Every structure is written in structure tokens, then in C-alpha cells.
Short mmCIF file of C-alpha atoms in Angstrom, two decimals:
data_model
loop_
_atom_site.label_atom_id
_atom_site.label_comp_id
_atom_site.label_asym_id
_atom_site.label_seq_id
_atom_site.Cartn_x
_atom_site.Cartn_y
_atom_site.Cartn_z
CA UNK A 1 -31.49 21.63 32.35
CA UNK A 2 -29.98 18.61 34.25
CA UNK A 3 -31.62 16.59 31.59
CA UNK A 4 -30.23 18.19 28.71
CA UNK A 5 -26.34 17.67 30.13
CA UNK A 6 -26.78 14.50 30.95
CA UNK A 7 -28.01 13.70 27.20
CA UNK A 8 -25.11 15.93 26.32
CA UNK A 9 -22.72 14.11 28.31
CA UNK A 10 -23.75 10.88 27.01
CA UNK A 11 -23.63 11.75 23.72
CA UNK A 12 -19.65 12.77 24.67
CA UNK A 13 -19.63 9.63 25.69
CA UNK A 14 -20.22 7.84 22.55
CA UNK A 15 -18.49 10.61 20.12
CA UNK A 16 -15.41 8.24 20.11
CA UNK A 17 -13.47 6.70 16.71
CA UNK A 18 -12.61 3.13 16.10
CA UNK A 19 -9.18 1.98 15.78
CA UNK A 20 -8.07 -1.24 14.53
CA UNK A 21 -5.40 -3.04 15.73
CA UNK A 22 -3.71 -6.67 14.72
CA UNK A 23 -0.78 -7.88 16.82
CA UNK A 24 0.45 -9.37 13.23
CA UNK A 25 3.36 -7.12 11.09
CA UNK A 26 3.13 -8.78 7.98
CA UNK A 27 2.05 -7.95 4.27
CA UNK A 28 -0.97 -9.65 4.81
CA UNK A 29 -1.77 -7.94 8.15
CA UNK A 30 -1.95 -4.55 6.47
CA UNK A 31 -4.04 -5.75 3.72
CA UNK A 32 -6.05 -6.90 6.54
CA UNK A 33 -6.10 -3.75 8.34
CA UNK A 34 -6.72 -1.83 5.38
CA UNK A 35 -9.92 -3.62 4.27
CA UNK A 36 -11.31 -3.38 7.86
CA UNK A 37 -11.22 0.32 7.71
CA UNK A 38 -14.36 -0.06 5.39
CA UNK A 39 -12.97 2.52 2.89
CA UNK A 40 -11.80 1.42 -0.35
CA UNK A 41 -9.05 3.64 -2.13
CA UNK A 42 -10.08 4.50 -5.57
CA UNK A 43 -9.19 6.32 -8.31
CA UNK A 44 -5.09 7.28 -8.43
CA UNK A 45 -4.07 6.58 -5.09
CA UNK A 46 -1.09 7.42 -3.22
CA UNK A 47 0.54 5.75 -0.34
CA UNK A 48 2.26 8.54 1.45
CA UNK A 49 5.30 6.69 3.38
CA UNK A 50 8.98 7.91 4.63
CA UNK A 51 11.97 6.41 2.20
CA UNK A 52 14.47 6.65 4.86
CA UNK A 53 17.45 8.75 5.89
CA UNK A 54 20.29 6.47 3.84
CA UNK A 55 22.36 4.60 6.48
CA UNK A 56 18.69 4.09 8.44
CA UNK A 57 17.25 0.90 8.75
CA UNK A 58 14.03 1.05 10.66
CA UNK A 59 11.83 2.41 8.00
CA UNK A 60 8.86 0.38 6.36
CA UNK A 61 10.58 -2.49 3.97
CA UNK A 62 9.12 -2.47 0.47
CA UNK A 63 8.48 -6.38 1.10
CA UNK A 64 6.24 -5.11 4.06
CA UNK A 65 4.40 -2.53 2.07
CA UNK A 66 4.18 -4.48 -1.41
CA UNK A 67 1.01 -6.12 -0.88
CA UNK A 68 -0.83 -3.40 0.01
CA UNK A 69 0.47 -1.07 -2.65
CA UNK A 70 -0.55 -3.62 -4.66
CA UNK A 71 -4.06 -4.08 -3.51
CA UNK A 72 -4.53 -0.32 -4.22
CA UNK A 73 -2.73 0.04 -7.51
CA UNK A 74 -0.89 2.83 -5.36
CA UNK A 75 1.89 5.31 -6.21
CA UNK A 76 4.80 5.72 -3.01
CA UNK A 77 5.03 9.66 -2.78
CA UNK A 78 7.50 11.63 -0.83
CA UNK A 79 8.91 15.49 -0.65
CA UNK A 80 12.49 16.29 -0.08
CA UNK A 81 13.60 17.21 3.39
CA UNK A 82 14.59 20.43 4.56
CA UNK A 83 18.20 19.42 6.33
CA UNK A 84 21.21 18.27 4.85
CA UNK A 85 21.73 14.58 4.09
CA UNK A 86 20.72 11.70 1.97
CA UNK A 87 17.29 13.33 0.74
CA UNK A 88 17.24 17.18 0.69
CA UNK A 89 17.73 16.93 -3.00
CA UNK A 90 16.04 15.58 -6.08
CA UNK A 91 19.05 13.61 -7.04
CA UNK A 92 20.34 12.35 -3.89
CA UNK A 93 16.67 11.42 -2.77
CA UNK A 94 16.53 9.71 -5.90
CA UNK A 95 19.58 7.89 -5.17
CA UNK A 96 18.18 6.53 -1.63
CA UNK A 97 15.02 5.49 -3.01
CA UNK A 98 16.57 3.31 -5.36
CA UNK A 99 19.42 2.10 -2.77
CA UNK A 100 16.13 1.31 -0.41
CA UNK A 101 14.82 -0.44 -3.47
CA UNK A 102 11.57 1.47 -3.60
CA UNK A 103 11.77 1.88 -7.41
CA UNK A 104 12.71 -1.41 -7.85
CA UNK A 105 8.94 -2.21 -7.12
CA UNK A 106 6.79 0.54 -7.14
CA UNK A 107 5.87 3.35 -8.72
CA UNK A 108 7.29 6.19 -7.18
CA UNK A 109 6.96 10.19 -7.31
CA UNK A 110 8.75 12.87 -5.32
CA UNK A 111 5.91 15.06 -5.45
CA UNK A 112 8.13 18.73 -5.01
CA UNK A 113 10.26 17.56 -7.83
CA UNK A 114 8.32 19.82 -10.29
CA UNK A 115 7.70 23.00 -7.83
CA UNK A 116 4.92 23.42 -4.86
CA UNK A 117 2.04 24.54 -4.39
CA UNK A 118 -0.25 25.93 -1.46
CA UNK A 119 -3.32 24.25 0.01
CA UNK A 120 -5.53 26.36 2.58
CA UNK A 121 -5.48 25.92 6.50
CA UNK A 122 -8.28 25.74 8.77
CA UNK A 123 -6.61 26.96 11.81
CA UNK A 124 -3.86 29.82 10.96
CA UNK A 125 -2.92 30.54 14.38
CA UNK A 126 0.99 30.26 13.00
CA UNK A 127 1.21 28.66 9.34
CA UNK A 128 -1.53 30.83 6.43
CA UNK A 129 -1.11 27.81 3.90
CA UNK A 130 0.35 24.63 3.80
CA UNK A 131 2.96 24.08 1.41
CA UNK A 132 2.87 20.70 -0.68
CA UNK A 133 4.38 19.59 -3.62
CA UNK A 134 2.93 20.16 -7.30
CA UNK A 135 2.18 16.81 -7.85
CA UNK A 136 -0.63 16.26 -5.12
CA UNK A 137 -3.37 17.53 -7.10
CA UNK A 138 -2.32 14.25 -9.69
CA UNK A 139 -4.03 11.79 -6.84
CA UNK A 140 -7.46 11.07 -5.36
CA UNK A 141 -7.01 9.30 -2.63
CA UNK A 142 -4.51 8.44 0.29
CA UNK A 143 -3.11 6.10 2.33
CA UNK A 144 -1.33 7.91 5.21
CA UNK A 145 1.71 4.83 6.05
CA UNK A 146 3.29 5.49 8.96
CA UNK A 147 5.33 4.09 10.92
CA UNK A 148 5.26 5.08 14.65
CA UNK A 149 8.58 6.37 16.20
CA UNK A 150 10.13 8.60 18.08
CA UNK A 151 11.24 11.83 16.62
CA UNK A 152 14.21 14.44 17.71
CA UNK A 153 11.63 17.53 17.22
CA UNK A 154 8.38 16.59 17.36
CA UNK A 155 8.66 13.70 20.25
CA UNK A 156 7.09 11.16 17.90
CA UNK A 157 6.22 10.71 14.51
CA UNK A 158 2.96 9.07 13.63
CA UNK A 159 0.33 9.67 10.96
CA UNK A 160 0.13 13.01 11.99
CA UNK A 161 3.48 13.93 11.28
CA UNK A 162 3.41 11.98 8.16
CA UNK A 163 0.62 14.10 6.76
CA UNK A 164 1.73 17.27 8.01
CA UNK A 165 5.74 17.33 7.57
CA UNK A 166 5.75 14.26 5.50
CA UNK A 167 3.47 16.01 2.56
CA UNK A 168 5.40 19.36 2.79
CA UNK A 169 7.89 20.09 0.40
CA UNK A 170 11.00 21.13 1.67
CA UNK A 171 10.34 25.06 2.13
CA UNK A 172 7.20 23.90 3.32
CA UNK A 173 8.75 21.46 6.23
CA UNK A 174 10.82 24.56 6.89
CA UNK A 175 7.93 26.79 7.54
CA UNK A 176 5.59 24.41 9.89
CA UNK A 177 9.31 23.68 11.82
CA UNK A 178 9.52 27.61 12.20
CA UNK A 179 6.16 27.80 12.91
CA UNK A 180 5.43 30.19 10.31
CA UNK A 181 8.69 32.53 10.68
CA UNK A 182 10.01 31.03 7.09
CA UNK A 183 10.18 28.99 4.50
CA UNK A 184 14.01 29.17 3.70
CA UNK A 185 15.57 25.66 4.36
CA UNK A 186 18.92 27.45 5.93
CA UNK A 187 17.16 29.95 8.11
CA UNK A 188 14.71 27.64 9.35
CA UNK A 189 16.61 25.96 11.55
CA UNK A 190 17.40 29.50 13.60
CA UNK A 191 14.00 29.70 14.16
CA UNK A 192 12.99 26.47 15.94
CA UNK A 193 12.28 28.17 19.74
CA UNK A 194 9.12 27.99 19.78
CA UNK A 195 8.04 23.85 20.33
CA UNK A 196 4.61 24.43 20.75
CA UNK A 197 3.95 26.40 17.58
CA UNK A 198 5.79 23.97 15.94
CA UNK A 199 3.52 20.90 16.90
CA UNK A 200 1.01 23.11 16.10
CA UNK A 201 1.69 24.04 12.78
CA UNK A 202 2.18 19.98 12.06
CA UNK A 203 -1.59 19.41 13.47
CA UNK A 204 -2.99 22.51 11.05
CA UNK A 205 -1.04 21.02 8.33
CA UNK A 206 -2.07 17.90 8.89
CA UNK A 207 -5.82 18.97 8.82
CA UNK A 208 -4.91 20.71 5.55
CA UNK A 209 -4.22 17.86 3.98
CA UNK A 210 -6.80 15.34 5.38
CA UNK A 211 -9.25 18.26 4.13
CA UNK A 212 -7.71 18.90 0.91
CA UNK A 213 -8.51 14.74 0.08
CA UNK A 214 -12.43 15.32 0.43
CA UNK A 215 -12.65 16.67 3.73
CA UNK A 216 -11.31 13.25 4.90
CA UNK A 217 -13.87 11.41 2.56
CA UNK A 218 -10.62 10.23 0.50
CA UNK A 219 -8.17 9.31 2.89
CA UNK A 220 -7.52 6.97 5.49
CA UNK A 221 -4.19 6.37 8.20
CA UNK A 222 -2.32 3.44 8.84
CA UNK A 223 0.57 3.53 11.72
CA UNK A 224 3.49 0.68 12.28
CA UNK A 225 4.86 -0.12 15.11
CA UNK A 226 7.89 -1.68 14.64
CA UNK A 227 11.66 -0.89 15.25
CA UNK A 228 10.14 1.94 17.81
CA UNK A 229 13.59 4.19 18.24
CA UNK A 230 13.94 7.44 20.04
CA UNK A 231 15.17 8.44 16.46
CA UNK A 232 13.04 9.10 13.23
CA UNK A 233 13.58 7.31 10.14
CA UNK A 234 15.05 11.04 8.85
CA UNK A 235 18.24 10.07 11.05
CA UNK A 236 20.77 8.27 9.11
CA UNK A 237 22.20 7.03 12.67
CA UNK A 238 19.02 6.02 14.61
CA UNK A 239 19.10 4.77 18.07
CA UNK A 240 18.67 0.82 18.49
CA UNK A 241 15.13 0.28 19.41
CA UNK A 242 14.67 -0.98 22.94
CA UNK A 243 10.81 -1.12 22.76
CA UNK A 244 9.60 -4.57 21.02
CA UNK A 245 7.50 -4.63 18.45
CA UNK A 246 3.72 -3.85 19.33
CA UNK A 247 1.96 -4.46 15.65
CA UNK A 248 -0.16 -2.31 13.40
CA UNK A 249 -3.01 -0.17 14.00
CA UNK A 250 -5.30 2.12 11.74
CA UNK A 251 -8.13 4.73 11.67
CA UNK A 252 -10.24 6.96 9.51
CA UNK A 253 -9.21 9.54 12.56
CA UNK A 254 -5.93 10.43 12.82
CA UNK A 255 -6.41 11.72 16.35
CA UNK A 256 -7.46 9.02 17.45
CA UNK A 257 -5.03 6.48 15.55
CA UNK A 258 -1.59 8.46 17.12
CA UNK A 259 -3.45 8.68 20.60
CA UNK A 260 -4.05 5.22 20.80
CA UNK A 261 -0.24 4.43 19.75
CA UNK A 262 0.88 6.96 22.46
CA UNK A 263 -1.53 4.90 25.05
CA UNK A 264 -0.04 1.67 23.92
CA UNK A 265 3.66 2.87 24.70
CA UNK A 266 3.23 5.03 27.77
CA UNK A 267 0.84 1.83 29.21
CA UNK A 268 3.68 -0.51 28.17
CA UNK A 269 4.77 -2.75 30.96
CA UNK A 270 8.45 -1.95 30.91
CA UNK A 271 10.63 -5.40 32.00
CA UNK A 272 14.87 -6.15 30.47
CA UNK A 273 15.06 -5.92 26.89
CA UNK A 274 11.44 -4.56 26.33
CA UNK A 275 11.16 -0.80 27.42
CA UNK A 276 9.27 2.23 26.55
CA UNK A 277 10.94 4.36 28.83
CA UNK A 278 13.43 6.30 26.16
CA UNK A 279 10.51 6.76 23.89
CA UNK A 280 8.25 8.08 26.78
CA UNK A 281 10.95 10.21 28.24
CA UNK A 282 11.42 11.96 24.86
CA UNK A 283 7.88 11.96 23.66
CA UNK A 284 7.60 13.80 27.29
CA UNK A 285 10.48 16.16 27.23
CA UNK A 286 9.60 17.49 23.46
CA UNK A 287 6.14 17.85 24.89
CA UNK A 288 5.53 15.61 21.84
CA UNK A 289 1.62 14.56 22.74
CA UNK A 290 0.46 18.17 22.17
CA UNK A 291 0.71 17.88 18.62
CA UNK A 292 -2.50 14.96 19.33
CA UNK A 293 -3.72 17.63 21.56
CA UNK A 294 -4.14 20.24 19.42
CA UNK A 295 -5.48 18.41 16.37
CA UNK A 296 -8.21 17.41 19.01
CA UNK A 297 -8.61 21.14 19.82
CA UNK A 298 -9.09 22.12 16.35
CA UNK A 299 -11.37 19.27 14.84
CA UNK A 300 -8.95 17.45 13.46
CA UNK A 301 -10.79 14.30 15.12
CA UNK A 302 -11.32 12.70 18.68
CA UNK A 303 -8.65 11.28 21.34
CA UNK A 304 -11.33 8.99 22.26
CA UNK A 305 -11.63 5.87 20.76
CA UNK A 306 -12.74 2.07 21.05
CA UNK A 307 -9.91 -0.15 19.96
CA UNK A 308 -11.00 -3.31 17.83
CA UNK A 309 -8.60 -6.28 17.14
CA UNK A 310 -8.60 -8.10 13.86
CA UNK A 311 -6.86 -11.24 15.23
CA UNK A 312 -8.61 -14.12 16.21
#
């Protein structure tokens, strides 16, 4: 019997996801990163990325992204949001995706802008279904873009939260932030008590969508961390950043990918003009690393990883 856990144990051991990292933020870094993951992205292809609150500026240039979208043929998709501002409607979403210059470039499709539809959950502890927009069933693959933040809700937002509220249409962001109570944009905001149902309605969500593209065969996760405010890129008056610029890392596990984020910040050496501590004291007060928890909890994917640099 003492044989058998030990074999166990060590077979713990080694159940553990690689995560690439490069010190390098550049258009040619997450080309790089991208073809180390080992997975190419065929077929129609869409790179999943946030647009921006209008009056933002931390969220992922177009010049930063172009190669990449490039490399992969790829289509920039986005839902509306379910608060008032800059991209809670077709029109005015519109109208910050060209002011960004997204359209300009790319290819781009707000993916609720034709109705939603419902994918299944795994885990229905508070959400039954996720709710997406129509278009999703028009790709084959994704690239999960992220870039790595903090959040005023969910402590953080990573490729987690990118997958899960990111891919939601707006009644569907409204029912993972009421964890289930609703899916009416107004209401959902009186419904917002309960933190830990909402970060886990983003991890089942999440899963639904990382299941829905070929039970993860057909989708891989890229996170960027640069211009790391307290404040999501859905706040049109973000906080300055006071945390430098770490570089980009990615993962066929998403679990793994935001864990290994979270260790890089709370592990940061904090010294004048190069601090983690608002991010960590935010991350800490939403409870925001539960969200990681619970997609561990639910086979999502593994917090433990082995992190391999692409810089030489």
C-alpha cells in the first residue's frame, strides 16, 4: 500500500503544465510564444482580445497584436459589455473599435451582434449554460489574448476571465456576474453579493468554452503583462500602473498560465517605482485567486507547472 502512494504521489508530482515565458513584449515575441506552444491554429481562427473601455489606454495595441493575427489569418472577436459606457452597444462598441483602430487592420466581429446562443457547462453549481454570442460557432479555433490586469470584480483578469466574461454576450456577462440569479443587464448589478459564486461561474464558463473548441484540442492562451493596473481595460479611467512590465507568457492550460502570472506578481520584489503591492492587495481583498482555484477544482487544468523561457 505504501508502494502504491508513493507511485501515486510521484505521478502528482509530474502531472504539472508548461508555461512559456519571454521577458520580450514585442510583435515578434508573441509570434514567438505562439509557435512554442506546439499548436498551430487552423482553420477560421479567432483571436479573442478586449477592445478597450474608450478613454483606456492599457489595452493590447493593434501594432502589438498585428503580427500574430497575421501569422494566423485571425479574426479579433469581442461581445458587448453588460454596464454602461463606451461598449454596451453595437454602435458605440463599433465606434471604439474603430477609434482604437482595430478595424483599421483587422478583421473584426462582435460576435452578439446577431443574437446568442447557449453552450453547455460542466460544472453547474451556479450558471446551467454559458451564454455566447451567435457568431462562435463561425470559428475553429482560438487564441485566448489576454492581457493580465487587475480587475474591480474579479481581482484580476487573465485568460480566464477572457474566456469566461470576455466570450459572454452581454446577458451572458450579466448572468456569470450574478452568479446565475439573471441575465438582465440592469438587474444584474443588484445581484453581485455573492464573490465567490461569481469567480466561480467565470471558471465554469471558462471551461465551457475551452470545451466547446475541441475539448481544448482547438484552443490555446496567451497572457500580457504589461501596463499591470489595479483597473481592467473595461474602465475608461484606469489607475496608472505602478507594477513594471514583466513580459508575456502562454499555455495550452489556462490554470496553469493565470497561476503562474499570479506567482510572478505576488513573488515580485517590490522597490520605488516598481510595486505589486496595489495589484496584490486587490487581487487579495476580491479573493481574486479563487477563480484559479476553482478551475483547478473542477478540471479545468493544473496550478502546477514548469515555467520555460524562450529568450536566450
Amino acid at each position: 500500500m505504501a508502494a502504491v502512494l508513493m507511485l501515486m504521489s510521484a505521478a502528482a508530482t509530474f502531472a504539472q503544465s508548461k508555461v512559456y515565458m519571454t521577458k520580450d513584449i514585442s510583435p515578434e515575441a508573441l509570434v514567438k510564444i505562439y509557435k512554442a506552444l506546439g499548436r498551430e491554429a487552423t482553420g477560421r481562427v479567432a483571436v479573442k482580445i478586449s477592445t478597450g473601455e474608450d478613454g483606456g489606454n492599457n489595452y493590447l495595441k493593434p501594432t502589438l497584436i498585428r503580427q500574430l493575427v497575421d501569422e494566423v489569418s485571425g479574426t479579433i472577436v469581442e461581445c458587448n459589455t453588460a454596464y454602461r459606457g463606451s461598449r454596451n452597444t453595437v454602435e458605440a462598441h463599433w465606434k471604439t473599435i474603430h477609434k482604437h483602430g482595430f478595424d483599421s487592420i483587422f478583421a473584426v466581429d462582435l460576435m452578439d451582434e446577431a443574437g446568442t446562443i447557449r453552450i453547455p457547462v460542466k460544472d453547474r453549481k451556479h450558471i446551467k449554460y454559458d451564454i455566447v454570442g451567435a457568431h462562435l460557432p463561425n470559428y475553429d479555433f482560438m487564441i485566448n489574448l489576454a492581457h493580465f490586469k487587475g480587475h474591480a470584480m474579479g481581482g484580476f483578469g487573465g485568460v480566464l476571465k477572457n474566456a469566461s466574461i470576455g466570450v459572454a454576450s452581454a446577458t451572458g456577462k450579466a448572468y456569470i456576474h450574478s452568479a446565475g440569479y439573471t441575465t438582465d443587464v440592469d438587474d444584474a448589478w443588484n445581484h453581485t453579493g455573492d464573490q465567490d459564486g461569481f469567480l466561480e461561474s467565470m471558471a465554469a464558463a471558462a471551461q465551457a468554452v475551452h470545451e466547446y473548441f475541441g475539448h481544448g484540442q482547438r484552443i490555446l492562451y496567451i497572457n500580457v503583462m504589461n501596463n499591470m493596473s489595479v483597473d481592467c481595460d473595461c474602465d475608461s479611467h484606469p489607475a496608472a500602473p505602478q507594477l513594471k512590465d514583466m513580459g508575456i507568457l502562454a499555455s495550452l492550460d489556462p490554470v496553469a498560465l493565470d497561476q503562474a502570472c499570479l506567482d510572478l506578481v505576488f513573488g515580485h520584489v517590490n522597490r520605488p517605482g516598481d510595486t505589486a503591492q496595489p495589484l496584490t492587495e486587490r487581487i487579495q481583498r476580491l479573493h481574486g485567486t479563487h477563480t484559479v482555484d476553482y478551475a483547478e477544482q473542477i478540471g479545468l487544468g493544473t496550478k502546477k507547472y514548469e515555467l520555460v523561457s524562450i529568450d536566450k
